CSV table of C-alpha atoms and ligand atoms in Angstrom, one decimal:
chain,number,residue,atom,x,y,z
A,343,MET,CA,0.0,0.0,0.0
A,344,ALA,CA,1.3,3.5,-0.9
A,345,ARG,CA,2.3,5.7,2.0
A,346,PRO,CA,-0.1,8.5,2.7
A,347,ALA,CA,0.9,11.8,1.1
A,348,ASN,CA,1.1,13.5,4.4
A,349,ARG,CA,4.1,15.7,3.9
A,350,ILE,CA,3.3,19.0,2.4
A,351,ILE,CA,6.1,20.9,0.6
A,352,ASN,CA,5.6,24.6,-0.3
A,353,ALA,CA,7.8,25.5,-3.2
A,354,LYS,CA,8.2,28.7,-5.1
A,355,LEU,CA,8.9,28.0,-8.8
A,356,VAL,CA,10.1,30.7,-11.2
A,357,LEU,CA,10.0,30.7,-14.9
A,358,LEU,CA,12.9,32.2,-16.9
A,359,GLY,CA,13.7,32.5,-20.6
A,360,ASP,CA,13.3,35.0,-23.4
A,361,MET,CA,10.0,36.5,-24.4
A,362,GLY,CA,8.1,34.4,-26.8
A,363,THR,CA,9.6,31.0,-25.8
A,364,GLY,CA,6.3,29.9,-24.3
A,365,LYS,CA,6.7,30.4,-20.5
A,366,THR,CA,3.1,31.6,-20.0
A,367,SER,CA,1.8,29.0,-22.4
A,368,LEU,CA,3.5,26.2,-20.4
A,369,VAL,CA,1.9,27.4,-17.2
A,370,LEU,CA,-1.5,27.8,-18.6
A,371,ARG,CA,-1.3,24.3,-20.2
A,372,PHE,CA,-0.3,22.8,-16.9
A,373,ILE,CA,-2.8,24.7,-14.7
A,374,LYS,CA,-5.8,25.0,-17.1
A,375,GLY,CA,-5.1,22.5,-19.8
A,376,GLN,CA,-5.5,25.4,-22.3
A,377,PHE,CA,-3.4,26.7,-25.2
A,378,PHE,CA,-3.7,29.9,-27.2
A,379,ASP,CA,-2.1,30.6,-30.5
A,380,ASN,CA,-2.0,34.3,-29.7
A,381,GLN,CA,-0.9,34.3,-26.2
A,382,GLU,CA,-0.8,37.8,-24.8
A,383,PRO,CA,2.9,38.6,-24.1
A,384,THR,CA,2.1,40.7,-21.0
A,385,ILE,CA,-0.9,38.8,-19.6
A,386,GLY,CA,0.1,40.2,-16.1
A,387,ALA,CA,2.7,39.6,-13.5
A,388,ALA,CA,1.1,36.2,-13.1
A,389,PHE,CA,1.1,34.2,-10.0
A,390,PHE,CA,-0.5,30.7,-9.9
A,391,THR,CA,-0.7,27.9,-7.4
A,392,GLN,CA,-1.0,24.3,-8.2
A,393,ILE,CA,-0.9,21.2,-6.1
A,394,LEU,CA,0.7,17.9,-7.2
A,395,SER,CA,0.3,14.8,-5.1
A,396,LEU,CA,3.1,12.2,-5.2
A,397,SER,CA,3.2,9.1,-3.2
A,398,GLU,CA,6.1,10.5,-1.1
A,399,ALA,CA,4.7,14.1,-0.6
A,400,THR,CA,2.2,16.7,-1.7
A,401,VAL,CA,3.9,19.6,-3.4
A,402,LYS,CA,2.2,23.0,-3.5
A,403,PHE,CA,3.7,25.1,-6.2
A,404,ASP,CA,3.7,28.9,-6.1
A,405,ILE,CA,4.4,29.6,-9.8
A,406,TRP,CA,5.9,33.0,-10.7
A,407,ASP,CA,5.5,34.0,-14.3
A,408,THR,CA,6.9,37.2,-15.8
A,409,ALA,CA,4.9,40.1,-17.1
A,410,GLY,CA,7.3,40.7,-19.9
A,411,GLN,CA,10.2,42.1,-17.8
A,412,GLU,CA,12.4,39.5,-19.4
A,413,ARG,CA,12.5,41.9,-22.4
A,414,TYR,CA,15.2,43.8,-20.5
A,415,HIS,CA,17.2,40.6,-20.0
A,416,SER,CA,17.2,40.8,-16.2
A,417,LEU,CA,14.7,40.3,-13.5
A,418,ALA,CA,14.3,41.9,-10.1
A,419,PRO,CA,16.0,40.0,-7.2
A,420,MET,CA,12.6,39.6,-5.5
A,421,TYR,CA,11.6,37.4,-8.5
A,422,TYR,CA,14.2,34.8,-7.5
A,423,ARG,CA,14.1,35.3,-3.8
A,424,GLY,CA,13.2,32.1,-2.0
A,425,ALA,CA,12.7,30.1,-5.1
A,426,ALA,CA,13.1,26.3,-4.7
A,427,ALA,CA,12.8,25.5,-8.4
A,428,ALA,CA,13.5,27.3,-11.7
A,429,VAL,CA,12.4,26.5,-15.2
A,430,VAL,CA,14.5,27.9,-18.0
A,431,VAL,CA,12.7,27.9,-21.3
A,432,TYR,CA,14.0,28.2,-24.9
A,433,ASP,CA,12.3,27.6,-28.2
A,434,ILE,CA,13.8,24.8,-30.3
A,435,SER,CA,13.2,26.8,-33.5
A,436,SER,CA,15.3,29.7,-32.3
A,437,MET,CA,19.0,29.4,-31.6
A,438,ASP,CA,18.9,32.9,-30.1
A,439,THR,CA,16.6,31.8,-27.4
A,440,PHE,CA,19.0,28.9,-26.5
A,441,VAL,CA,21.9,31.3,-26.3
A,442,ARG,CA,19.9,33.5,-24.1
A,443,ALA,CA,18.8,30.5,-22.0
A,444,LYS,CA,22.4,29.9,-21.1
A,445,LYS,CA,22.6,33.6,-19.9
A,446,TRP,CA,19.5,33.1,-17.8
A,447,VAL,CA,21.1,30.1,-16.2
A,448,GLU,CA,24.2,32.2,-15.4
A,449,GLU,CA,21.9,34.8,-13.9
A,450,LEU,CA,20.3,32.1,-11.8
A,451,GLN,CA,23.6,30.9,-10.6
A,452,ARG,CA,24.6,34.4,-9.5
A,453,GLN,CA,21.6,34.2,-7.0
A,454,GLY,CA,23.7,31.6,-5.2
A,455,ASN,CA,21.0,29.2,-4.2
A,456,THR,CA,22.8,25.8,-4.4
A,457,ASN,CA,19.7,23.6,-3.6
A,458,LEU,CA,17.7,25.0,-6.5
A,459,VAL,CA,16.0,22.4,-8.6
A,460,MET,CA,16.6,23.5,-12.2
A,461,ALA,CA,15.0,22.4,-15.4
A,462,LEU,CA,16.1,23.3,-19.0
A,463,VAL,CA,13.0,23.1,-21.2
A,464,ALA,CA,13.2,22.8,-24.9
A,465,ASN,CA,9.7,24.1,-25.8
A,466,LYS,CA,7.8,24.1,-29.1
A,467,SER,CA,8.8,20.6,-30.0
A,468,ASP,CA,5.9,20.6,-32.5
A,469,LEU,CA,8.1,23.0,-34.6
A,470,ASP,CA,10.6,20.2,-35.2
A,471,PRO,CA,10.8,20.9,-39.0
A,472,LYS,CA,12.1,24.4,-38.1
A,473,ARG,CA,14.5,23.1,-35.4
A,474,GLU,CA,17.6,25.2,-34.9
A,475,VAL,CA,18.8,23.7,-31.5
A,476,GLN,CA,19.9,20.1,-31.2
A,477,ASN,CA,18.9,18.3,-28.1
A,478,GLU,CA,22.3,16.8,-27.6
A,479,ASP,CA,23.8,20.4,-27.2
A,480,ALA,CA,21.1,21.3,-24.7
A,481,GLU,CA,21.4,18.1,-22.8
A,482,GLN,CA,25.1,18.6,-22.4
A,483,PHE,CA,24.7,22.1,-21.2
A,484,ALA,CA,22.0,20.9,-18.7
A,485,GLN,CA,24.3,18.2,-17.4
A,486,GLU,CA,27.2,20.6,-17.0
A,487,ASN,CA,25.0,22.9,-14.9
A,488,GLY,CA,23.2,20.3,-12.7
A,489,MET,CA,19.9,20.8,-14.5
A,490,PHE,CA,17.5,18.2,-16.0
A,491,PHE,CA,16.6,18.5,-19.6
A,492,ILE,CA,13.1,17.9,-21.0
A,493,GLU,CA,11.5,18.7,-24.4
A,494,THR,CA,7.9,20.0,-24.3
A,495,SER,CA,5.2,21.5,-26.4
A,496,ALA,CA,2.6,23.7,-24.7
A,497,LYS,CA,0.7,23.4,-28.0
A,498,THR,CA,0.3,19.6,-28.0
A,499,ALA,CA,0.7,19.2,-24.2
A,500,ARG,CA,3.7,16.9,-24.7
A,501,ASN,CA,5.7,16.4,-21.5
A,502,ILE,CA,4.0,19.3,-19.7
A,503,ASN,CA,2.9,17.2,-16.7
A,504,ASN,CA,6.1,15.3,-16.8
A,505,LEU,CA,8.0,18.5,-16.4
A,506,PHE,CA,6.2,19.5,-13.2
A,507,PHE,CA,6.1,16.0,-11.8
A,508,GLU,CA,9.8,15.6,-12.2
A,509,ILE,CA,10.4,18.9,-10.4
A,510,ALA,CA,8.0,17.8,-7.6
A,511,LYS,CA,9.9,14.5,-7.2
A,512,ARG,CA,13.2,16.3,-7.1
A,513,LEU,CA,11.9,18.8,-4.5
A,514,ALA,CA,10.6,15.9,-2.4
A,515,ARG,CA,14.1,14.4,-2.4
A,516,THR,CA,15.9,17.7,-1.6
A,517,LEU,CA,13.6,19.5,0.7
B,2014,LIG,P1,6.4,33.9,-23.1
B,2014,LIG,O1,6.6,35.3,-23.6
B,2014,LIG,O2,7.6,33.1,-22.9
B,2014,LIG,O3,5.4,33.8,-22.0
B,2014,LIG,O4,5.7,33.1,-24.3
B,2014,LIG,P2,4.1,32.9,-24.6
B,2014,LIG,O5,3.6,31.8,-23.7
B,2014,LIG,O6,3.4,34.2,-24.5
B,2014,LIG,O7,4.1,32.3,-26.1
B,2014,LIG,C1,4.6,33.1,-27.2
B,2014,LIG,C2,4.0,32.5,-28.5
B,2014,LIG,O8,4.5,31.2,-28.7
B,2014,LIG,C3,2.5,32.5,-28.5
B,2014,LIG,O9,2.1,32.8,-29.7
B,2014,LIG,C4,2.2,31.0,-28.2
B,2014,LIG,O10,1.0,30.6,-28.7
B,2014,LIG,C5,3.4,30.3,-28.9
B,2014,LIG,N1,3.7,29.0,-28.2
B,2014,LIG,C6,4.0,28.8,-26.9
B,2014,LIG,N2,4.3,27.5,-26.7
B,2014,LIG,C7,4.2,26.9,-28.0
B,2014,LIG,C8,4.5,25.6,-28.4
B,2014,LIG,O11,4.8,24.6,-27.7
B,2014,LIG,N3,4.4,25.4,-29.8
B,2014,LIG,C9,4.1,26.4,-30.6
B,2014,LIG,N4,4.0,26.1,-31.9
B,2014,LIG,N5,3.9,27.6,-30.2
B,2014,LIG,C10,3.9,27.9,-28.9
B,2015,LIG,MG1,4.7,35.4,-20.8
């Protein structure tokens, strides 16, 4: 019999990555199961909560999405403060966004939180015919930086739940 999921973990999760990579779309797909082709870039300094139950724990995510501040390639320190998990997103059809994703990882590392669970997300996998970024390169970068790598599509819903479940599992192991 599975152990009761009696341990509750509160975890702040922040999304990083360039504008247009699909951060808001990933969150809306995860929380509401919806996708919009014309996602408003500045839908608000969004804050969402979502609960995932694992056999080992219940994880309550406080998800912080940007309101377009990433346009200026930096985010306020309060955005990162207290984060337990970070999701860095790029678009597989844009090499620029992958180059920028590496910069976002550097910025994260400057925050100095060594326990942070970090995911590198290759979004828009449905745009494979227009691919500019090879998974091998991203996987290698992820490995070098203690992140896990996952390819998603907010459009088709591919791996969206797996992304958040994997983060929850890692949080349950580290927190
Ligand atoms: P953000 O600026 O990082 O929050 O990106 P958005 O979530 O606003 O998405 C930017 C654009 O990319 C929107 O037009 C979305 O519909 C589109 N988009 C997001 N995710 C995907 C995806 O997985 N596949 C495709 N084809 N388009 C996506
Ligand atoms: Mg957004």
